[in-house]
XYZ file of C-alpha atoms in Angstrom:
360
model
C 66.996 -84.161 44.578
C 66.352 -80.891 42.894
C 68.766 -79.477 40.480
C 70.695 -76.288 41.255
C 68.441 -74.117 39.009
C 65.060 -75.437 40.050
C 62.815 -73.615 42.537
C 62.242 -75.199 45.880
C 58.750 -76.187 44.965
C 59.992 -77.962 41.878
C 59.349 -77.324 38.273
C 55.929 -75.561 37.704
C 53.247 -77.504 35.983
C 51.827 -76.396 32.664
C 53.237 -75.750 29.229
C 56.749 -74.688 28.709
C 57.472 -71.015 28.063
C 55.983 -69.515 31.199
C 53.757 -66.332 31.197
C 54.522 -65.169 27.675
C 52.855 -68.191 26.157
C 49.910 -67.871 28.518
C 49.058 -64.224 27.502
C 50.078 -64.334 23.848
C 46.416 -64.488 22.741
C 45.611 -61.096 24.334
C 48.599 -59.085 23.150
C 47.406 -55.902 21.265
C 48.941 -54.970 17.966
C 50.088 -51.400 17.209
C 46.986 -50.357 15.205
C 44.682 -51.362 18.056
C 46.698 -49.355 20.552
C 46.576 -46.216 18.377
C 42.798 -46.468 18.042
C 42.304 -46.789 21.796
C 39.612 -44.400 23.130
C 41.289 -43.981 26.539
C 43.924 -41.399 27.274
C 45.608 -40.799 30.603
C 45.201 -37.404 32.233
C 48.349 -35.590 33.194
C 49.373 -35.296 36.829
C 48.509 -31.577 36.815
C 45.026 -32.306 35.437
C 44.400 -34.927 38.078
C 45.528 -32.555 40.847
C 43.455 -29.589 39.596
C 40.243 -31.309 38.565
C 40.314 -34.472 40.674
C 39.627 -36.241 37.418
C 39.959 -39.975 36.924
C 43.253 -41.252 35.638
C 41.989 -41.687 32.101
C 39.649 -39.768 29.789
C 37.704 -40.676 26.704
C 39.109 -39.443 23.401
C 36.286 -38.330 21.103
C 36.384 -39.175 17.446
C 36.083 -35.414 16.519
C 39.384 -34.748 18.282
C 41.146 -37.246 16.045
C 39.936 -35.444 12.866
C 42.453 -33.042 11.345
C 41.784 -29.287 11.324
C 41.352 -29.151 7.539
C 38.713 -31.881 7.657
C 36.896 -30.066 10.444
C 36.720 -26.903 8.330
C 35.492 -28.880 5.328
C 32.741 -30.544 7.348
C 31.679 -27.182 8.812
C 31.443 -25.617 5.342
C 29.356 -28.544 4.109
C 26.957 -28.200 7.046
C 26.529 -24.455 6.431
C 25.912 -25.033 2.717
C 23.329 -27.702 3.512
C 21.497 -25.416 5.959
C 21.487 -22.518 3.477
C 20.186 -24.729 0.667
C 17.402 -26.025 2.893
C 16.373 -22.480 3.845
C 16.240 -21.371 0.212
C 14.221 -24.433 -0.771
C 11.717 -23.910 2.018
C 11.380 -20.248 1.088
C 10.570 -21.100 -2.514
C 8.150 -23.817 -1.505
C 6.538 -21.957 1.406
C 2.790 -22.527 1.290
C 1.918 -19.178 2.920
C 2.929 -16.735 0.234
C 1.715 -13.141 0.423
C -1.493 -12.777 -1.594
C -1.233 -10.989 -4.922
C -3.155 -7.713 -5.169
C -6.072 -7.587 -7.602
C -5.326 -5.994 -10.954
C -6.476 -2.421 -11.491
C -10.088 -2.106 -12.613
C -11.355 0.465 -15.138
C -12.783 3.602 -13.577
C -16.600 3.655 -13.368
C -18.106 7.121 -13.714
C -21.527 8.543 -12.813
C -22.445 12.168 -13.610
C -25.712 13.732 -12.403
C -26.424 17.346 -13.480
C -28.644 19.332 -11.123
C -31.028 21.761 -12.826
C -32.297 24.852 -10.934
C -35.979 25.746 -10.738
C -35.290 29.488 -10.863
C -32.803 31.722 -12.633
C -29.269 31.444 -11.244
C -28.509 34.178 -8.641
C -25.579 36.444 -9.463
C -23.542 39.200 -7.847
C -20.671 41.481 -8.625
C -18.497 40.040 -5.844
C -17.962 36.319 -5.354
C -17.506 36.836 -1.601
C -21.063 38.147 -1.339
C -22.330 34.953 -2.973
C -20.300 32.715 -0.660
C -21.452 34.613 2.428
C -25.119 34.045 1.534
C -24.776 30.352 0.601
C -24.348 27.068 2.501
C -20.621 27.366 1.668
C -20.200 30.279 4.067
C -18.588 27.985 6.650
C -16.444 26.068 4.186
C -12.682 26.452 4.192
C -10.565 27.888 1.421
C -9.020 25.477 -1.071
C -6.775 22.720 0.273
C -7.483 23.795 3.876
C -10.853 22.099 3.516
C -9.274 18.813 2.394
C -8.450 17.473 5.845
C -7.218 13.999 6.707
C -8.397 11.769 9.562
C -5.983 10.225 12.038
C -4.090 7.313 10.496
C -4.380 4.016 12.361
C -2.690 0.772 11.451
C -4.757 -2.090 10.097
C -4.195 -5.815 10.434
C -1.718 -5.951 7.549
C -0.716 -2.316 6.964
C 1.338 -0.117 9.271
C 0.306 3.362 10.359
C 2.842 4.923 7.969
C 1.419 3.022 4.981
C -2.126 4.067 5.890
C -0.955 7.683 6.103
C 0.742 7.334 2.706
C -2.543 6.185 1.169
C -4.488 9.070 2.728
C -1.880 11.647 1.717
C -1.859 10.397 -1.886
C -5.667 10.520 -2.030
C -5.554 14.101 -0.723
C -2.957 15.083 -3.311
C -5.146 13.664 -6.077
C -8.166 15.530 -4.699
C -6.326 18.857 -4.585
C -4.769 18.545 -8.032
C -7.914 17.283 -9.755
C -10.477 19.659 -8.215
C -8.688 22.761 -6.893
C -5.796 23.521 -9.267
C -6.814 26.601 -11.357
C -4.854 25.281 -14.358
C -6.848 22.037 -14.325
C -10.159 23.815 -13.694
C -9.725 25.983 -16.795
C -8.889 23.065 -19.102
C -5.118 23.316 -18.822
C -2.448 20.652 -18.376
C -3.356 17.589 -16.321
C 0.136 16.132 -15.969
C 0.073 16.355 -12.166
C -3.109 14.267 -12.035
C -1.812 11.737 -14.556
C 1.419 11.137 -12.640
C -0.555 9.912 -9.622
C -2.411 7.191 -11.524
C -1.409 3.533 -11.605
C 0.220 2.670 -14.970
C -2.601 0.245 -15.804
C -5.111 3.154 -15.850
C -3.138 5.575 -18.013
C -4.653 4.405 -21.303
C -8.179 4.925 -19.982
C -7.259 8.358 -18.636
C -5.629 9.464 -21.898
C -8.595 8.336 -23.962
C -10.993 10.123 -21.590
C -9.218 13.409 -22.260
C -8.563 13.005 -25.990
C -11.823 11.257 -26.917
C -14.273 11.793 -24.029
C -17.504 9.803 -24.147
C -20.551 9.625 -21.889
C -20.320 5.839 -21.571
C -19.569 5.502 -17.877
C -15.876 4.885 -18.591
C -14.409 7.759 -20.604
C -15.810 11.052 -19.293
C -12.987 13.496 -18.621
C -15.015 15.000 -15.778
C -14.984 11.639 -14.016
C -11.253 12.045 -13.439
C -11.118 15.787 -12.735
C -13.204 18.952 -12.506
C -12.817 21.287 -15.463
C -14.731 23.962 -17.372
C -14.614 24.884 -21.036
C -12.253 27.902 -21.109
C -14.060 29.241 -24.166
C -17.294 29.552 -22.174
C -16.464 29.789 -18.466
C -13.869 31.622 -16.384
C -13.174 31.644 -12.654
C -14.562 34.703 -10.887
C -12.469 33.765 -7.833
C -9.474 31.382 -7.963
C -10.157 30.249 -4.375
C -12.551 27.291 -4.142
C -14.599 26.697 -0.996
C -14.212 23.092 0.162
C -15.550 20.668 2.742
C -15.361 16.884 2.978
C -14.004 13.727 4.547
C -11.797 10.712 3.880
C -12.197 7.174 5.183
C -9.873 4.191 4.827
C -10.386 0.423 5.145
C -8.279 -2.665 4.512
C -9.977 -4.314 1.535
C -7.685 -7.374 1.647
C -4.275 -8.327 3.052
C -2.831 -6.881 -0.170
C -4.812 -3.645 -0.613
C -6.093 -0.536 1.134
C -9.138 1.405 -0.080
C -9.794 5.104 0.553
C -13.119 6.870 -0.031
C -13.295 10.655 -0.427
C -16.559 12.608 -0.187
C -16.127 16.331 -0.848
C -18.230 19.315 -1.860
C -16.501 22.023 -3.911
C -18.066 25.436 -4.543
C -16.677 27.482 -7.440
C -17.293 31.143 -8.259
C -17.629 31.330 -12.063
C -18.576 33.843 -14.746
C -18.851 33.926 -18.504
C -15.554 33.957 -20.365
C -16.772 36.752 -22.652
C -19.478 38.378 -20.526
C -19.477 41.014 -17.834
C -16.765 40.180 -15.252
C -19.108 41.458 -12.538
C -21.693 38.753 -13.170
C -20.459 36.036 -10.843
C -22.402 32.947 -9.777
C -21.730 29.813 -7.786
C -21.344 26.296 -9.141
C -21.368 23.353 -6.721
C -19.877 19.905 -7.248
C -20.264 17.051 -4.820
C -17.797 14.327 -5.730
C -17.420 10.892 -4.156
C -14.377 8.904 -5.239
C -13.153 5.426 -4.393
C -9.389 4.736 -4.493
C -7.411 1.516 -4.139
C -3.756 1.117 -3.126
C -1.702 -2.070 -3.335
C 1.804 -2.223 -1.885
C 3.429 -1.278 -5.188
C 1.151 1.769 -5.431
C 2.129 2.864 -1.931
C 5.811 2.487 -2.705
C 5.613 4.265 -6.070
C 3.191 7.024 -4.984
C 0.374 5.843 -7.267
C -3.328 5.155 -6.823
C -6.125 3.375 -8.671
C -9.379 5.292 -9.147
C -12.198 2.734 -9.025
C -15.338 4.888 -8.848
C -16.255 8.507 -9.425
C -19.736 9.881 -8.729
C -20.552 13.562 -9.339
C -23.581 15.723 -8.634
C -23.073 19.150 -10.186
C -25.247 22.249 -10.554
C -26.704 24.538 -11.555
C -26.502 22.747 -14.883
C -29.045 21.937 -17.548
C -30.334 18.373 -17.849
C -29.975 18.731 -21.602
C -26.191 18.937 -21.314
C -24.536 15.906 -22.883
C -20.843 16.724 -22.644
C -18.303 14.333 -21.197
C -15.412 16.724 -21.775
C -16.397 19.668 -19.551
C -18.797 20.710 -16.832
C -21.043 23.449 -18.219
C -22.551 25.570 -15.417
C -25.532 27.815 -15.925
C -24.313 31.356 -15.299
C -25.896 34.301 -13.505
C -29.423 34.983 -14.739
C -29.694 31.780 -16.797
C -32.414 29.180 -16.294
C -32.522 25.476 -17.108
C -34.557 24.405 -20.128
C -36.185 21.624 -18.091
C -36.138 20.513 -14.488
C -34.988 17.134 -13.305
C -37.173 14.521 -11.662
C -36.384 15.300 -8.030
C -34.811 17.868 -5.742
C -31.182 17.095 -4.852
C -28.944 18.992 -2.439
C -25.201 18.664 -3.224
C -24.424 20.107 0.229
C -26.109 17.172 1.971
C -24.022 14.458 3.575
C -24.556 10.717 3.519
C -24.833 8.263 0.625
C -25.244 9.777 -2.807
C -28.121 8.856 -5.114
C -27.229 8.423 -8.776
C -30.208 6.430 -10.015
C -31.486 9.386 -12.051
C -29.584 10.847 -14.985
C -30.580 14.344 -13.881
C -31.828 15.973 -10.693
C -33.315 19.242 -9.556
C -31.076 21.539 -7.566
C -32.642 22.078 -4.159
C -33.567 25.713 -3.466
C -31.418 25.767 -0.338
C -28.325 24.898 -2.370
C -28.443 28.274 -4.154
C -27.242 31.565 -2.658
C -29.938 33.700 -1.074
C -31.063 36.633 -3.222
C -28.885 39.632 -2.490
C -30.407 42.892 -1.338
C -29.285 45.911 -3.321
């Protein structure tokens, strides 16, 4: 007979202690419960989103706000350091521009076959010469349209052309420079690396292909020559190319026609003196930013001038009525276009390059 406290089926089999003993091995301690990755959604969340009853708790959510900020700062610092390192170690650095070269100078005097024509009025001489259609002064120094190159923008190309024009005007058209005056405006346009060569060319000129003052600028000896007309007739062109990813090069080819007379002679005895000058300029990015240029080459054909002239300081034109002591080896026309020929140290001024004889 069963006792009063026993179930009808009798005492259950198995160890004493019931269910607690059976599940003691799977009871979770407090630390395990806190680290659980499941969290129950609220009733409102389940109604609004139809979400499951539990959601996963991400490890980032369990990190405190201060630690999150610290980790974010460390990530930003790491990214910045990597960017700086890659910038310093970048294999595709911008190429360095070539250093400025010394100016190379070629001067070819052109001797006339006949006495130099003269007139009382310079305008009469211009009207009867090939310079009749030339423009006055800087109006004849015109620039082509500026077009961008592979590595230089349109504005940088225009800066190079404008600087080359400024050098051309100041070195060949300024009356103060033409009469042997101050050359500060020309000097300020030169790259610093060429200033020593320029200064030596003016203080100690030499006909050595490097230090002729007339390779840098056009000027006459004020003790011998004066300007019969301050306005110079001018015609010429500019061209620009990209010499390298770091440099632009500009070539100028201009013919200048000056009305001159003797400094101590009759002011009415005017004559024309023609200079064809081809110059080669280089601009790196520093030059463009600082408004400088490098003069690489200067080639002049000038006449009427005697072949016997050996003066690197000034151009010495033959004046009205004068004749060259000896002619050069060939006829050369400074009004002609196309490549210049400087193989000879002296040339003969072509008859067509002189004004036509005036009828009185």
